[in-house]
Amino acid sequence: MVRVAKEDKDRIRIWSDSPADTEELGVILGGILQPRDLFFLSGELGSGKTLLVRGITAGLYSEELATSPTFALVHRYAGELPLYHLDLYRLSSPEEIEPLALEELLEEEAAMVIEWGEPAKEALPASYMQVEFFRGEDENQRVISFLPYGERYRMINHLLLIKLITLLP
């Protein structure tokens, strides 16, 4: 079961009661993404970031199962819209990010999701979606907060809210 609340003018907060709910949220989000959309995911290890990405790839009709790119740093998933999935957990400075050529990746007709993306924020556009994962009331529940930076991302929140409300019982 997923619950949703609009926190303020921009932020929405979603309660996911299971890993399957988090993945389903990603499927819905995958249906909204457009080329050059940029998402930063933050939250402690095991909080559901990669599960959300797995759902996004399913929502983009990728035949690949998303996995954490912690050691590879970058995975590219083909689908109706290609998706770059990065995990910068092991990197700590903008200098370490430079060889990844993130700006060039963003110029492609693809979307991008970055886990642990703080070191990359200076090198990337100021318009993006910040998604924060928090543990909920029990071990499976997650509270997922979507904070948009830029008009495109406010629109994504609006569309996500509408889709979730129409799907909820």
mmCIF file of N, CA and C in Angstrom, residues 81-162:
data_model
loop_
_atom_site.group_PDB
_atom_site.id
_atom_site.type_symbol
_atom_site.label_atom_id
_atom_site.label_comp_id
_atom_site.label_asym_id
_atom_site.label_seq_id
_atom_site.Cartn_x
_atom_site.Cartn_y
_atom_site.Cartn_z
ATOM 1 N N LEU A 81 13.081 4.827 -23.271
ATOM 2 C CA LEU A 81 13.990 5.942 -23.018
ATOM 3 C C LEU A 81 15.190 5.341 -22.298
ATOM 4 N N PRO A 82 16.390 5.498 -22.833
ATOM 5 C CA PRO A 82 17.555 4.968 -22.117
ATOM 6 C C PRO A 82 17.700 5.641 -20.751
ATOM 7 N N LEU A 83 18.251 4.905 -19.808
ATOM 8 C CA LEU A 83 18.447 5.419 -18.457
ATOM 9 C C LEU A 83 19.877 5.151 -18.018
ATOM 10 N N TYR A 84 20.546 6.205 -17.561
ATOM 11 C CA TYR A 84 21.851 6.060 -16.918
ATOM 12 C C TYR A 84 21.616 6.004 -15.413
ATOM 13 N N HIS A 85 22.190 4.990 -14.795
ATOM 14 C CA HIS A 85 22.079 4.803 -13.345
ATOM 15 C C HIS A 85 23.490 4.838 -12.782
ATOM 16 N N LEU A 86 23.760 5.830 -11.966
ATOM 17 C CA LEU A 86 25.095 5.995 -11.389
ATOM 18 C C LEU A 86 25.031 5.849 -9.878
ATOM 19 N N ASP A 87 26.094 5.333 -9.311
ATOM 20 C CA ASP A 87 26.235 5.234 -7.861
ATOM 21 C C ASP A 87 27.605 5.798 -7.519
ATOM 22 N N LEU A 88 27.614 6.954 -6.884
ATOM 23 C CA LEU A 88 28.868 7.649 -6.602
ATOM 24 C C LEU A 88 29.291 7.491 -5.145
ATOM 25 N N TYR A 89 28.818 6.438 -4.497
ATOM 26 C CA TYR A 89 29.089 6.199 -3.083
ATOM 27 C C TYR A 89 30.580 6.212 -2.763
ATOM 28 N N ARG A 90 31.382 5.640 -3.637
ATOM 29 C CA ARG A 90 32.820 5.517 -3.367
ATOM 30 C C ARG A 90 33.610 6.764 -3.764
ATOM 31 N N LEU A 91 32.944 7.759 -4.350
ATOM 32 C CA LEU A 91 33.637 8.969 -4.794
ATOM 33 C C LEU A 91 33.333 10.116 -3.831
ATOM 34 N N SER A 92 34.308 10.994 -3.653
ATOM 35 C CA SER A 92 34.093 12.046 -2.659
ATOM 36 C C SER A 92 34.375 13.457 -3.167
ATOM 37 N N SER A 93 34.926 13.584 -4.361
ATOM 38 C CA SER A 93 35.257 14.932 -4.824
ATOM 39 C C SER A 93 34.868 15.111 -6.288
ATOM 40 N N PRO A 94 34.661 16.368 -6.702
ATOM 41 C CA PRO A 94 34.353 16.641 -8.107
ATOM 42 C C PRO A 94 35.448 16.141 -9.057
ATOM 43 N N GLU A 95 36.695 16.122 -8.605
ATOM 44 C CA GLU A 95 37.795 15.645 -9.460
ATOM 45 C C GLU A 95 37.624 14.165 -9.806
ATOM 46 N N GLU A 96 37.102 13.381 -8.877
ATOM 47 C CA GLU A 96 36.879 11.958 -9.137
ATOM 48 C C GLU A 96 35.713 11.739 -10.090
ATOM 49 N N ILE A 97 34.822 12.705 -10.167
ATOM 50 C CA ILE A 97 33.637 12.615 -11.019
ATOM 51 C C ILE A 97 33.973 12.935 -12.475
ATOM 52 N N GLU A 98 34.935 13.797 -12.684
ATOM 53 C CA GLU A 98 35.250 14.315 -14.018
ATOM 54 C C GLU A 98 35.404 13.235 -15.093
ATOM 55 N N PRO A 99 36.122 12.128 -14.855
ATOM 56 C CA PRO A 99 36.276 11.118 -15.916
ATOM 57 C C PRO A 99 34.964 10.469 -16.366
ATOM 58 N N LEU A 100 33.906 10.609 -15.582
ATOM 59 C CA LEU A 100 32.623 10.012 -15.960
ATOM 60 C C LEU A 100 31.908 10.799 -17.055
ATOM 61 N N ALA A 101 32.346 12.030 -17.318
ATOM 62 C CA ALA A 101 31.768 12.876 -18.374
ATOM 63 C C ALA A 101 30.244 12.982 -18.240
ATOM 64 N N LEU A 102 29.793 13.343 -17.051
ATOM 65 C CA LEU A 102 28.357 13.403 -16.779
ATOM 66 C C LEU A 102 27.629 14.399 -17.669
ATOM 67 N N GLU A 103 28.256 15.530 -17.945
ATOM 68 C CA GLU A 103 27.603 16.531 -18.798
ATOM 69 C C GLU A 103 27.331 15.964 -20.189
ATOM 70 N N GLU A 104 28.272 15.179 -20.714
ATOM 71 C CA GLU A 104 28.069 14.559 -22.028
ATOM 72 C C GLU A 104 26.944 13.535 -21.972
ATOM 73 N N LEU A 105 26.873 12.769 -20.891
ATOM 74 C CA LEU A 105 25.790 11.794 -20.756
ATOM 75 C C LEU A 105 24.435 12.490 -20.722
ATOM 76 N N LEU A 106 24.378 13.638 -20.072
ATOM 77 C CA LEU A 106 23.119 14.377 -19.987
ATOM 78 C C LEU A 106 22.683 14.971 -21.317
ATOM 79 N N GLU A 107 23.601 15.127 -22.244
ATOM 80 C CA GLU A 107 23.243 15.653 -23.562
ATOM 81 C C GLU A 107 22.569 14.596 -24.423
ATOM 82 N N GLU A 108 22.685 13.339 -24.042
ATOM 83 C CA GLU A 108 22.063 12.257 -24.803
ATOM 84 C C GLU A 108 20.553 12.256 -24.583
ATOM 85 N N GLU A 109 19.851 11.553 -25.451
ATOM 86 C CA GLU A 109 18.404 11.384 -25.302
ATOM 87 C C GLU A 109 18.170 10.283 -24.272
ATOM 88 N N ALA A 110 18.502 10.570 -23.032
ATOM 89 C CA ALA A 110 18.392 9.603 -21.943
ATOM 90 C C ALA A 110 18.058 10.350 -20.663
ATOM 91 N N ALA A 111 17.556 9.632 -19.682
ATOM 92 C CA ALA A 111 17.357 10.176 -18.339
ATOM 93 C C ALA A 111 18.514 9.685 -17.473
ATOM 94 N N MET A 112 18.695 10.319 -16.312
ATOM 95 C CA MET A 112 19.805 9.952 -15.440
ATOM 96 C C MET A 112 19.341 9.940 -13.986
ATOM 97 N N VAL A 113 19.719 8.874 -13.280
ATOM 98 C CA VAL A 113 19.458 8.748 -11.853
ATOM 99 C C VAL A 113 20.799 8.518 -11.176
ATOM 100 N N ILE A 114 21.091 9.336 -10.160
ATOM 101 C CA ILE A 114 22.385 9.250 -9.481
ATOM 102 C C ILE A 114 22.161 9.001 -7.993
ATOM 103 N N GLU A 115 22.671 7.866 -7.518
ATOM 104 C CA GLU A 115 22.670 7.586 -6.086
ATOM 105 C C GLU A 115 23.930 8.195 -5.483
ATOM 106 N N TRP A 116 23.808 8.740 -4.283
ATOM 107 C CA TRP A 116 24.948 9.336 -3.588
ATOM 108 C C TRP A 116 25.596 10.404 -4.467
ATOM 109 N N GLY A 117 24.805 11.297 -5.020
ATOM 110 C CA GLY A 117 25.282 12.226 -6.036
ATOM 111 C C GLY A 117 25.851 13.543 -5.568
ATOM 112 N N GLU A 118 26.010 13.752 -4.280
ATOM 113 C CA GLU A 118 26.503 15.046 -3.787
ATOM 114 C C GLU A 118 27.763 15.541 -4.498
ATOM 115 N N PRO A 119 28.775 14.690 -4.730
ATOM 116 C CA PRO A 119 29.984 15.204 -5.394
ATOM 117 C C PRO A 119 29.737 15.696 -6.824
ATOM 118 N N ALA A 120 28.636 15.275 -7.444
ATOM 119 C CA ALA A 120 28.375 15.631 -8.841
ATOM 120 C C ALA A 120 27.519 16.877 -8.998
ATOM 121 N N LYS A 121 26.901 17.346 -7.937
ATOM 122 C CA LYS A 121 25.932 18.442 -8.070
ATOM 123 C C LYS A 121 26.540 19.711 -8.636
ATOM 124 N N GLU A 122 27.782 19.999 -8.334
ATOM 125 C CA GLU A 122 28.419 21.211 -8.861
ATOM 126 C C GLU A 122 28.624 21.140 -10.370
ATOM 127 N N ALA A 123 28.797 19.944 -10.906
ATOM 128 C CA ALA A 123 29.100 19.776 -12.325
ATOM 129 C C ALA A 123 27.849 19.638 -13.187
ATOM 130 N N LEU A 124 26.683 19.569 -12.563
ATOM 131 C CA LEU A 124 25.459 19.293 -13.308
ATOM 132 C C LEU A 124 24.474 20.450 -13.194
ATOM 133 N N PRO A 125 23.426 20.438 -14.019
ATOM 134 C CA PRO A 125 22.459 21.537 -14.008
ATOM 135 C C PRO A 125 21.824 21.742 -12.633
ATOM 136 N N ALA A 126 21.373 22.966 -12.396
ATOM 137 C CA ALA A 126 20.736 23.306 -11.123
ATOM 138 C C ALA A 126 19.282 22.849 -11.083
ATOM 139 N N SER A 127 18.788 22.331 -12.183
ATOM 140 C CA SER A 127 17.415 21.853 -12.267
ATOM 141 C C SER A 127 17.426 20.326 -12.195
ATOM 142 N N TYR A 128 16.786 19.765 -11.150
ATOM 143 C CA TYR A 128 16.785 18.312 -10.949
ATOM 144 C C TYR A 128 15.736 17.961 -9.897
ATOM 145 N N MET A 129 15.564 16.661 -9.670
ATOM 146 C CA MET A 129 14.686 16.183 -8.603
ATOM 147 C C MET A 129 15.542 15.529 -7.533
ATOM 148 N N GLN A 130 15.381 15.980 -6.302
ATOM 149 C CA GLN A 130 16.043 15.347 -5.158
ATOM 150 C C GLN A 130 15.049 14.370 -4.540
ATOM 151 N N VAL A 131 15.444 13.104 -4.443
ATOM 152 C CA VAL A 131 14.589 12.073 -3.854
ATOM 153 C C VAL A 131 15.302 11.541 -2.618
ATOM 154 N N GLU A 132 14.649 11.667 -1.474
ATOM 155 C CA GLU A 132 15.263 11.258 -0.212
ATOM 156 C C GLU A 132 14.489 10.085 0.377
ATOM 157 N N PHE A 133 15.231 9.076 0.818
ATOM 158 C CA PHE A 133 14.651 7.861 1.386
ATOM 159 C C PHE A 133 14.898 7.833 2.892
ATOM 160 N N PHE A 134 13.837 7.551 3.643
ATOM 161 C CA PHE A 134 13.927 7.429 5.096
ATOM 162 C C PHE A 134 13.260 6.125 5.519
ATOM 163 N N ARG A 135 13.778 5.519 6.555
ATOM 164 C CA ARG A 135 13.123 4.329 7.105
ATOM 165 C C ARG A 135 11.838 4.762 7.791
ATOM 166 N N GLY A 136 10.807 3.915 7.674
ATOM 167 C CA GLY A 136 9.506 4.225 8.257
ATOM 168 C C GLY A 136 9.303 3.580 9.613
ATOM 169 N N GLU A 137 8.041 3.314 9.914
ATOM 170 C CA GLU A 137 7.666 2.794 11.225
ATOM 171 C C GLU A 137 8.033 1.329 11.425
ATOM 172 N N ASP A 138 8.156 0.571 10.361
ATOM 173 C CA ASP A 138 8.605 -0.815 10.501
ATOM 174 C C ASP A 138 9.736 -1.070 9.516
ATOM 175 N N GLU A 139 10.296 -2.268 9.540
ATOM 176 C CA GLU A 139 11.512 -2.520 8.759
ATOM 177 C C GLU A 139 11.317 -2.420 7.254
ATOM 178 N N ASN A 140 10.098 -2.627 6.756
ATOM 179 C CA ASN A 140 9.859 -2.560 5.313
ATOM 180 C C ASN A 140 9.351 -1.208 4.834
ATOM 181 N N GLN A 141 8.816 -0.414 5.730
ATOM 182 C CA GLN A 141 8.242 0.866 5.305
ATOM 183 C C GLN A 141 9.342 1.884 5.006
ATOM 184 N N ARG A 142 9.130 2.630 3.927
ATOM 185 C CA ARG A 142 10.013 3.732 3.567
ATOM 186 C C ARG A 142 9.167 4.978 3.354
ATOM 187 N N VAL A 143 9.726 6.100 3.747
ATOM 188 C CA VAL A 143 9.124 7.395 3.453
ATOM 189 C C VAL A 143 10.026 8.027 2.401
ATOM 190 N N ILE A 144 9.447 8.322 1.246
ATOM 191 C CA ILE A 144 10.223 8.802 0.104
ATOM 192 C C ILE A 144 9.742 10.212 -0.225
ATOM 193 N N SER A 145 10.664 11.146 -0.177
ATOM 194 C CA SER A 145 10.349 12.556 -0.366
ATOM 195 C C SER A 145 10.891 13.022 -1.717
ATOM 196 N N PHE A 146 10.035 13.674 -2.505
ATOM 197 C CA PHE A 146 10.405 14.203 -3.815
ATOM 198 C C PHE A 146 10.423 15.725 -3.731
ATOM 199 N N LEU A 147 11.612 16.310 -3.840
ATOM 200 C CA LEU A 147 11.763 17.763 -3.769
ATOM 201 C C LEU A 147 12.284 18.269 -5.116
ATOM 202 N N PRO A 148 11.444 18.999 -5.873
ATOM 203 C CA PRO A 148 11.838 19.453 -7.206
ATOM 204 C C PRO A 148 12.643 20.747 -7.177
ATOM 205 N N TYR A 149 13.633 20.808 -8.037
ATOM 206 C CA TYR A 149 14.401 22.032 -8.274
ATOM 207 C C TYR A 149 14.228 22.362 -9.749
ATOM 208 N N GLY A 150 13.305 23.243 -10.053
ATOM 209 C CA GLY A 150 13.039 23.618 -11.437
ATOM 210 C C GLY A 150 11.629 23.244 -11.861
ATOM 211 N N GLU A 151 11.133 23.965 -12.855
ATOM 212 C CA GLU A 151 9.751 23.806 -13.308
ATOM 213 C C GLU A 151 9.460 22.404 -13.837
ATOM 214 N N ARG A 152 10.363 21.825 -14.602
ATOM 215 C CA ARG A 152 10.141 20.471 -15.129
ATOM 216 C C ARG A 152 9.885 19.489 -13.977
ATOM 217 N N TYR A 153 10.605 19.648 -12.902
ATOM 218 C CA TYR A 153 10.503 18.706 -11.792
ATOM 219 C C TYR A 153 9.271 18.975 -10.929
ATOM 220 N N ARG A 154 8.808 20.214 -10.894
ATOM 221 C CA ARG A 154 7.517 20.487 -10.265
ATOM 222 C C ARG A 154 6.404 19.802 -11.065
ATOM 223 N N MET A 155 6.541 19.818 -12.391
ATOM 224 C CA MET A 155 5.560 19.143 -13.243
ATOM 225 C C MET A 155 5.598 17.626 -13.015
ATOM 226 N N ILE A 156 6.788 17.064 -12.876
ATOM 227 C CA ILE A 156 6.892 15.629 -12.589
ATOM 228 C C ILE A 156 6.160 15.313 -11.286
ATOM 229 N N ASN A 157 6.369 16.121 -10.252
ATOM 230 C CA ASN A 157 5.668 15.887 -8.985
ATOM 231 C C ASN A 157 4.157 15.954 -9.168
ATOM 232 N N HIS A 158 3.700 16.919 -9.944
ATOM 233 C CA HIS A 158 2.266 17.061 -10.212
ATOM 234 C C HIS A 158 1.734 15.802 -10.901
ATOM 235 N N LEU A 159 2.430 15.347 -11.937
ATOM 236 C CA LEU A 159 2.001 14.149 -12.668
ATOM 237 C C LEU A 159 2.053 12.909 -11.781
ATOM 238 N N LEU A 160 3.099 12.791 -10.980
ATOM 239 C CA LEU A 160 3.239 11.649 -10.077
ATOM 240 C C LEU A 160 2.097 11.641 -9.058
ATOM 241 N N LEU A 161 1.788 12.786 -8.522
ATOM 242 C CA LEU A 161 0.700 12.905 -7.553
ATOM 243 C C LEU A 161 -0.627 12.478 -8.175
ATOM 244 N N ILE A 162 -0.903 12.956 -9.375
ATOM 245 C CA ILE A 162 -2.148 12.593 -10.065
ATOM 246 C C ILE A 162 -2.206 11.087 -10.303
#
